[in-house]
PDB file of C-alpha atoms in Angstrom:
ATOM      1  CA  GLY A   1      -0.073   0.019  -0.006  1.00  0.00           C
ATOM      2  CA  GLN A   2       3.023   2.237   0.029  1.00  0.00           C
ATOM      3  CA  ALA A   3       4.030   4.662  -3.036  1.00  0.00           C
ATOM      4  CA  LEU A   4       7.098   3.906  -5.116  1.00  0.00           C
ATOM      5  CA  SER A   5       8.921   6.499  -6.960  1.00  0.00           C
ATOM      6  CA  LEU A   6      10.145   4.754 -10.228  1.00  0.00           C
ATOM      7  CA  THR A   7      11.651   5.799 -13.526  1.00  0.00           C
ATOM      8  CA  SER A   8       9.935   5.181 -16.450  1.00  0.00           C
ATOM      9  CA  THR A   9      12.246   2.270 -17.120  1.00  0.00           C
ATOM     10  CA  GLU A  10      11.572   0.806 -13.804  1.00  0.00           C
ATOM     11  CA  TYR A  11       7.850   1.283 -14.021  1.00  0.00           C
ATOM     12  CA  ARG A  12       7.830  -0.505 -17.411  1.00  0.00           C
ATOM     13  CA  LEU A  13      10.038  -3.477 -15.952  1.00  0.00           C
ATOM     14  CA  LEU A  14       7.559  -3.660 -12.780  1.00  0.00           C
ATOM     15  CA  LEU A  15       4.544  -3.567 -15.097  1.00  0.00           C
ATOM     16  CA  LEU A  16       5.747  -6.477 -17.202  1.00  0.00           C
ATOM     17  CA  LEU A  17       6.666  -8.612 -14.175  1.00  0.00           C
ATOM     18  CA  LEU A  18       3.349  -7.960 -12.443  1.00  0.00           C
ATOM     19  CA  LYS A  19       1.461  -8.843 -15.532  1.00  0.00           C
ATOM     20  CA  SER A  20       2.778 -12.291 -15.450  1.00  0.00           C
ATOM     21  CA  PRO A  21       3.875 -13.212 -12.055  1.00  0.00           C
ATOM     22  CA  GLU A  22       5.844 -16.345 -11.607  1.00  0.00           C
ATOM     23  CA  LYS A  23       6.978 -16.329 -15.441  1.00  0.00           C
ATOM     24  CA  VAL A  24      10.565 -16.304 -15.669  1.00  0.00           C
ATOM     25  CA  PHE A  25      11.868 -13.601 -18.079  1.00  0.00           C
ATOM     26  CA  ASP A  26      15.348 -14.113 -19.625  1.00  0.00           C
ATOM     27  CA  ARG A  27      17.557 -11.011 -20.587  1.00  0.00           C
ATOM     28  CA  THR A  28      16.615 -10.940 -24.210  1.00  0.00           C
ATOM     29  CA  GLU A  29      13.009 -10.792 -23.622  1.00  0.00           C
ATOM     30  CA  LEU A  30      13.087  -8.093 -20.900  1.00  0.00           C
ATOM     31  CA  LEU A  31      15.480  -6.084 -23.388  1.00  0.00           C
ATOM     32  CA  ASP A  32      12.723  -6.732 -26.100  1.00  0.00           C
ATOM     33  CA  LYS A  33       9.779  -5.735 -23.940  1.00  0.00           C
ATOM     34  CA  VAL A  34      11.062  -2.928 -21.799  1.00  0.00           C
ATOM     35  CA  TRP A  35      13.644  -1.369 -23.978  1.00  0.00           C
ATOM     36  CA  GLY A  36      12.705  -2.287 -27.335  1.00  0.00           C
ATOM     37  CA  ILE A  37      15.825  -4.064 -28.203  1.00  0.00           C
ATOM     38  CA  ASN A  38      15.169  -7.408 -29.757  1.00  0.00           C
ATOM     39  CA  PHE A  39      18.918  -8.827 -29.127  1.00  0.00           C
ATOM     40  CA  ASP A  40      21.048  -9.161 -26.124  1.00  0.00           C
ATOM     41  CA  ILE A  41      23.649  -6.476 -26.638  1.00  0.00           C
ATOM     42  CA  GLY A  42      25.906  -7.988 -23.959  1.00  0.00           C
ATOM     43  CA  SER A  43      25.001  -5.284 -21.678  1.00  0.00           C
ATOM     44  CA  ASN A  44      24.321  -5.366 -17.883  1.00  0.00           C
ATOM     45  CA  VAL A  45      21.583  -2.946 -18.373  1.00  0.00           C
ATOM     46  CA  VAL A  46      18.745  -5.479 -17.313  1.00  0.00           C
ATOM     47  CA  ASP A  47      20.791  -6.730 -14.204  1.00  0.00           C
ATOM     48  CA  VAL A  48      21.390  -2.940 -13.234  1.00  0.00           C
ATOM     49  CA  TYR A  49      17.493  -2.120 -13.457  1.00  0.00           C
ATOM     50  CA  VAL A  50      16.279  -5.194 -11.773  1.00  0.00           C
ATOM     51  CA  ASN A  51      18.731  -4.190  -8.761  1.00  0.00           C
ATOM     52  CA  TYR A  52      17.330  -0.788  -8.782  1.00  0.00           C
ATOM     53  CA  LEU A  53      13.828  -2.265  -8.554  1.00  0.00           C
ATOM     54  CA  ARG A  54      14.711  -4.692  -5.874  1.00  0.00           C
ATOM     55  CA  LYS A  55      16.055  -2.043  -3.742  1.00  0.00           C
ATOM     56  CA  LYS A  56      13.098  -0.013  -3.816  1.00  0.00           C
ATOM     57  CA  ILE A  57      10.586  -2.776  -3.579  1.00  0.00           C
ATOM     58  CA  GLU A  58      12.581  -4.221  -0.462  1.00  0.00           C
ATOM     59  CA  LYS A  59      13.101  -0.936   1.015  1.00  0.00           C
ATOM     60  CA  THR A  60       9.258  -0.440   1.414  1.00  0.00           C
ATOM     61  CA  THR A  61       7.996  -3.838   1.655  1.00  0.00           C
ATOM     62  CA  LYS A  62      10.771  -5.635   3.417  1.00  0.00           C
ATOM     63  CA  GLN A  63      10.097  -8.642   1.220  1.00  0.00           C
ATOM     64  CA  LYS A  64      12.160 -10.060  -1.503  1.00  0.00           C
ATOM     65  CA  ALA A  65       9.908 -10.005  -4.773  1.00  0.00           C
ATOM     66  CA  ILE A  66      12.068 -10.249  -7.611  1.00  0.00           C
ATOM     67  CA  HIS A  67      14.271 -13.333  -7.598  1.00  0.00           C
ATOM     68  CA  THR A  68      17.060 -14.517  -9.878  1.00  0.00           C
ATOM     69  CA  VAL A  69      16.634 -17.717 -11.655  1.00  0.00           C
ATOM     70  CA  ILE A  70      20.188 -18.800 -12.199  1.00  0.00           C
ATOM     71  CA  GLY A  71      20.961 -19.636 -16.027  1.00  0.00           C
ATOM     72  CA  MET A  72      17.446 -18.130 -16.969  1.00  0.00           C
ATOM     73  CA  GLY A  73      16.554 -15.006 -15.853  1.00  0.00           C
ATOM     74  CA  TYR A  74      14.128 -13.195 -13.345  1.00  0.00           C
ATOM     75  CA  VAL A  75      11.036 -14.033 -11.894  1.00  0.00           C
ATOM     76  CA  LEU A  76       8.340 -11.978  -9.743  1.00  0.00           C
ATOM     77  CA  LYS A  77       7.305 -13.994  -6.906  1.00  0.00           C
ATOM     78  CA  ILE A  78       6.163 -12.943  -3.522  1.00  0.00           C
ATOM     79  CA  GLU A  79       7.051 -15.248  -0.737  1.00  0.00           C
ATOM     80  CA  GLU A  80       4.945 -15.151   2.211  1.00  0.00           C
TER      81      GLU A  80
END
């Protein structure tokens, strides 16, 4: 129930994850759907923005919401 101050990119990333909770998104898919880049440019931009978003969410909720699936990507899953 708390407000988050997000950049437009963080907002698009969170919205995508919220629309498909528990779906694992790989970096290429996130680059395509959030940044409009349809190939992996070898950049860590996805990792950086996921980290920004994680910090903002965890600061307000004290719960880990975005999880890394090693070798696959990221998933939104709220653990209770």
